[in-house]
Amino acid sequence: MSTPHVVVVMGVAGTGKTTIGPLLAAALGVPYAEGDDFHPPANIAKMSAGTPLDDDDRWPWLDSIGQWAHGRAGLGGVVSSSALKRVYRDRLRAEAPGAVFLHLTGDRALIERRMAGRRNHFMPTALLDSQFATLQPLQEDEPGVAVNVSGTPEEITERAVAALRRLDS
C-alpha cells in the first residue's frame, strides 16, 4: 500500500508511536520522522524532570512537526506526535491540511507496563496520568482512525494499514 497522505501517529506516551511509526512507514513505503526529535532541548529537560509540558511549550514543537508534514504533502510520510488535544491536531492540520491521524489506543495498565520496560527515554511513567487527563480522542469530523495497541508491533501495524485503507476507500 502506498499513500500520498502524511500519517500522524498519535496517542499517550507508551502506546508505541516510536515502534509503530517506522513499521507503518515501511509498510506504506514512505519516510518516517520521530516526533520527539522535533522537541527543543528545554522541553526534553522539562519532561525528564517529571514536569508536564504546557501549551506554550508545545506550540513550537507542533509547528516544527507541521512544517515537516507540509513538506511531505502529496508525497506521503509518517510522523509521530502525541497530538493529545484537538487544538494540537488542528494546528498540525493548519500546516499540513491533508494529514490523517492514527490514534494508538490501549488500556492504561498495558501502557504503563510498556512504559516501565522502556530504557533511555525521557518521559517518566509518572507523567502517564497527565497524558490521559489531557487526551481528547479523535472526533468524527477529524480525518483518522483509532487502533488498539494490544498484540505485537507487527499485528498493530497490520491493523493500522487495514484501517488506513478503509479510510481511503
Coordinates of C-alpha atoms in Angstrom, one line a residue:
M1 CA 0.0 0.0 0.0
S2 CA 1.3 3.5 -0.8
T3 CA -0.3 6.7 0.4
P4 CA 0.0 10.3 -0.5
H5 CA -1.1 11.1 3.0
V6 CA 1.1 12.2 5.8
V7 CA 0.0 10.0 8.7
V8 CA 0.5 11.4 12.2
V9 CA 0.8 8.5 14.7
M10 CA -0.7 9.9 17.9
G11 CA -1.5 8.8 21.4
V12 CA -0.4 9.0 25.0
A13 CA 3.2 8.2 26.0
G14 CA 3.9 4.4 25.9
T15 CA 1.4 3.5 23.2
G16 CA 4.2 2.6 20.8
K17 CA 4.4 5.6 18.5
T18 CA 8.1 5.2 18.1
T19 CA 7.8 1.5 17.4
I20 CA 4.7 1.5 15.2
G21 CA 5.6 4.7 13.2
P22 CA 8.7 3.2 11.4
L23 CA 6.9 -0.1 10.8
L24 CA 3.9 1.7 9.3
A25 CA 6.2 3.9 7.2
A26 CA 8.0 0.8 5.9
A27 CA 4.6 -0.8 5.1
L28 CA 3.5 2.3 3.2
G29 CA 6.8 2.9 1.5
V30 CA 7.3 6.4 2.9
P31 CA 9.8 8.1 5.2
Y32 CA 9.3 8.2 9.0
A33 CA 10.1 11.2 11.3
E34 CA 10.4 10.7 15.1
G35 CA 8.2 13.4 16.7
D36 CA 10.5 13.5 19.8
D37 CA 13.3 14.8 17.6
F38 CA 11.4 18.0 17.0
H39 CA 11.3 18.9 20.7
P40 CA 13.6 21.8 21.7
P41 CA 16.1 20.9 24.5
A42 CA 14.0 22.8 27.1
N43 CA 11.0 20.6 26.5
I44 CA 13.1 17.4 26.9
A45 CA 14.6 18.8 30.1
K46 CA 11.2 19.7 31.5
M47 CA 9.7 16.2 30.8
S48 CA 12.9 14.5 32.1
A49 CA 12.4 16.3 35.4
G50 CA 8.8 14.9 35.5
T51 CA 7.1 18.2 34.7
P52 CA 4.4 18.1 32.0
L53 CA 4.6 20.4 29.1
D54 CA 2.1 23.2 28.8
D55 CA 0.6 24.6 25.6
D56 CA 3.3 27.3 25.3
D57 CA 5.9 24.5 25.3
R58 CA 4.1 22.6 22.7
W59 CA 3.4 25.2 20.0
P60 CA 6.9 25.4 18.6
W61 CA 7.2 21.6 18.7
L62 CA 3.9 21.2 16.9
D63 CA 4.8 23.8 14.3
S64 CA 8.0 22.0 13.5
I65 CA 6.2 18.7 13.0
G66 CA 3.6 20.5 10.9
Q67 CA 6.3 22.0 8.7
W68 CA 7.8 18.6 8.1
A69 CA 4.4 17.2 7.3
H70 CA 3.7 20.1 4.9
G71 CA 7.0 19.3 3.1
R72 CA 5.7 15.8 2.6
A73 CA 2.3 16.8 1.2
G74 CA 1.4 14.7 -1.8
L75 CA 4.5 12.5 -1.2
G76 CA 3.4 10.8 2.0
G77 CA 5.1 10.2 5.2
V78 CA 4.7 9.1 8.8
V79 CA 5.5 11.2 11.8
S80 CA 4.8 10.6 15.5
S81 CA 3.3 13.2 17.8
S82 CA 1.2 12.7 20.9
A83 CA -1.3 15.2 19.4
L84 CA -3.4 14.7 22.6
K85 CA -5.7 17.7 22.2
R86 CA -8.0 18.6 19.3
V87 CA -6.4 22.1 19.2
Y88 CA -3.0 20.4 18.7
R89 CA -4.3 18.3 15.8
D90 CA -6.0 21.4 14.3
R91 CA -2.6 23.2 14.5
L92 CA -0.9 20.3 12.7
R93 CA -3.6 20.3 10.0
A94 CA -3.3 24.1 9.6
E95 CA 0.3 23.4 8.4
A96 CA -0.5 20.1 6.6
P97 CA -4.2 20.1 5.6
G98 CA -4.0 16.6 4.1
A99 CA -2.7 14.9 7.3
V100 CA -4.5 12.0 8.7
F101 CA -4.2 10.7 12.3
L102 CA -3.6 7.1 13.5
H103 CA -4.6 7.2 17.2
L104 CA -2.9 4.3 19.1
T105 CA -5.2 3.4 22.0
G106 CA -5.0 1.0 24.8
D107 CA -5.7 0.0 28.4
R108 CA -3.8 2.2 30.9
A109 CA -2.3 -0.8 32.7
L110 CA -0.9 -2.2 29.5
I111 CA 0.6 1.2 28.5
E112 CA 2.1 1.7 32.0
R113 CA 3.7 -1.8 31.8
R114 CA 5.2 -0.9 28.4
M115 CA 6.5 2.4 29.7
A116 CA 8.1 0.8 32.7
G117 CA 10.0 -1.5 30.4
R118 CA 11.5 1.3 28.3
R119 CA 15.1 2.3 28.7
N120 CA 16.8 5.6 28.0
H121 CA 13.5 7.5 27.4
F122 CA 13.0 11.0 28.9
M123 CA 9.2 10.5 29.6
P124 CA 8.8 9.0 33.1
T125 CA 5.8 6.8 33.9
A126 CA 4.8 9.4 36.5
L127 CA 3.5 11.6 33.6
L128 CA 1.1 9.0 32.3
D129 CA -1.8 10.3 34.3
S130 CA -1.4 13.8 32.9
Q131 CA -1.3 12.3 29.4
F132 CA -4.6 10.5 29.9
A133 CA -6.1 13.6 31.5
T134 CA -5.1 15.7 28.5
L135 CA -6.2 13.2 25.8
Q136 CA -9.1 14.2 23.6
P137 CA -9.7 11.3 21.3
L138 CA -10.3 11.8 17.6
Q139 CA -13.7 13.3 16.8
E140 CA -15.9 12.1 13.9
D141 CA -15.0 15.1 11.8
E142 CA -11.3 14.6 12.1
P143 CA -9.6 12.5 9.4
G144 CA -8.2 9.5 11.1
V145 CA -8.6 6.1 12.7
A146 CA -8.0 4.5 16.1
V147 CA -6.2 1.2 16.5
N148 CA -5.7 -0.7 19.7
V149 CA -2.2 -1.4 20.8
S150 CA -2.7 -4.9 22.2
G151 CA -0.6 -7.6 20.4
T152 CA 2.7 -7.5 18.7
P153 CA 4.0 -4.5 16.9
E154 CA 3.5 -6.4 13.6
E155 CA -0.1 -7.1 14.5
I156 CA -0.7 -3.5 15.4
T157 CA 0.9 -2.3 12.2
E158 CA -1.3 -4.7 10.1
R159 CA -4.4 -3.3 11.8
A160 CA -3.2 0.2 11.2
V161 CA -2.6 -0.4 7.5
A162 CA -6.0 -2.0 7.1
A163 CA -7.7 0.9 9.0
L164 CA -6.0 3.4 6.8
R165 CA -7.0 1.5 3.7
R166 CA -10.6 1.7 4.8
L167 CA -10.3 5.4 5.5
D168 CA -9.1 5.9 1.9
S169 CA -12.0 3.9 0.4

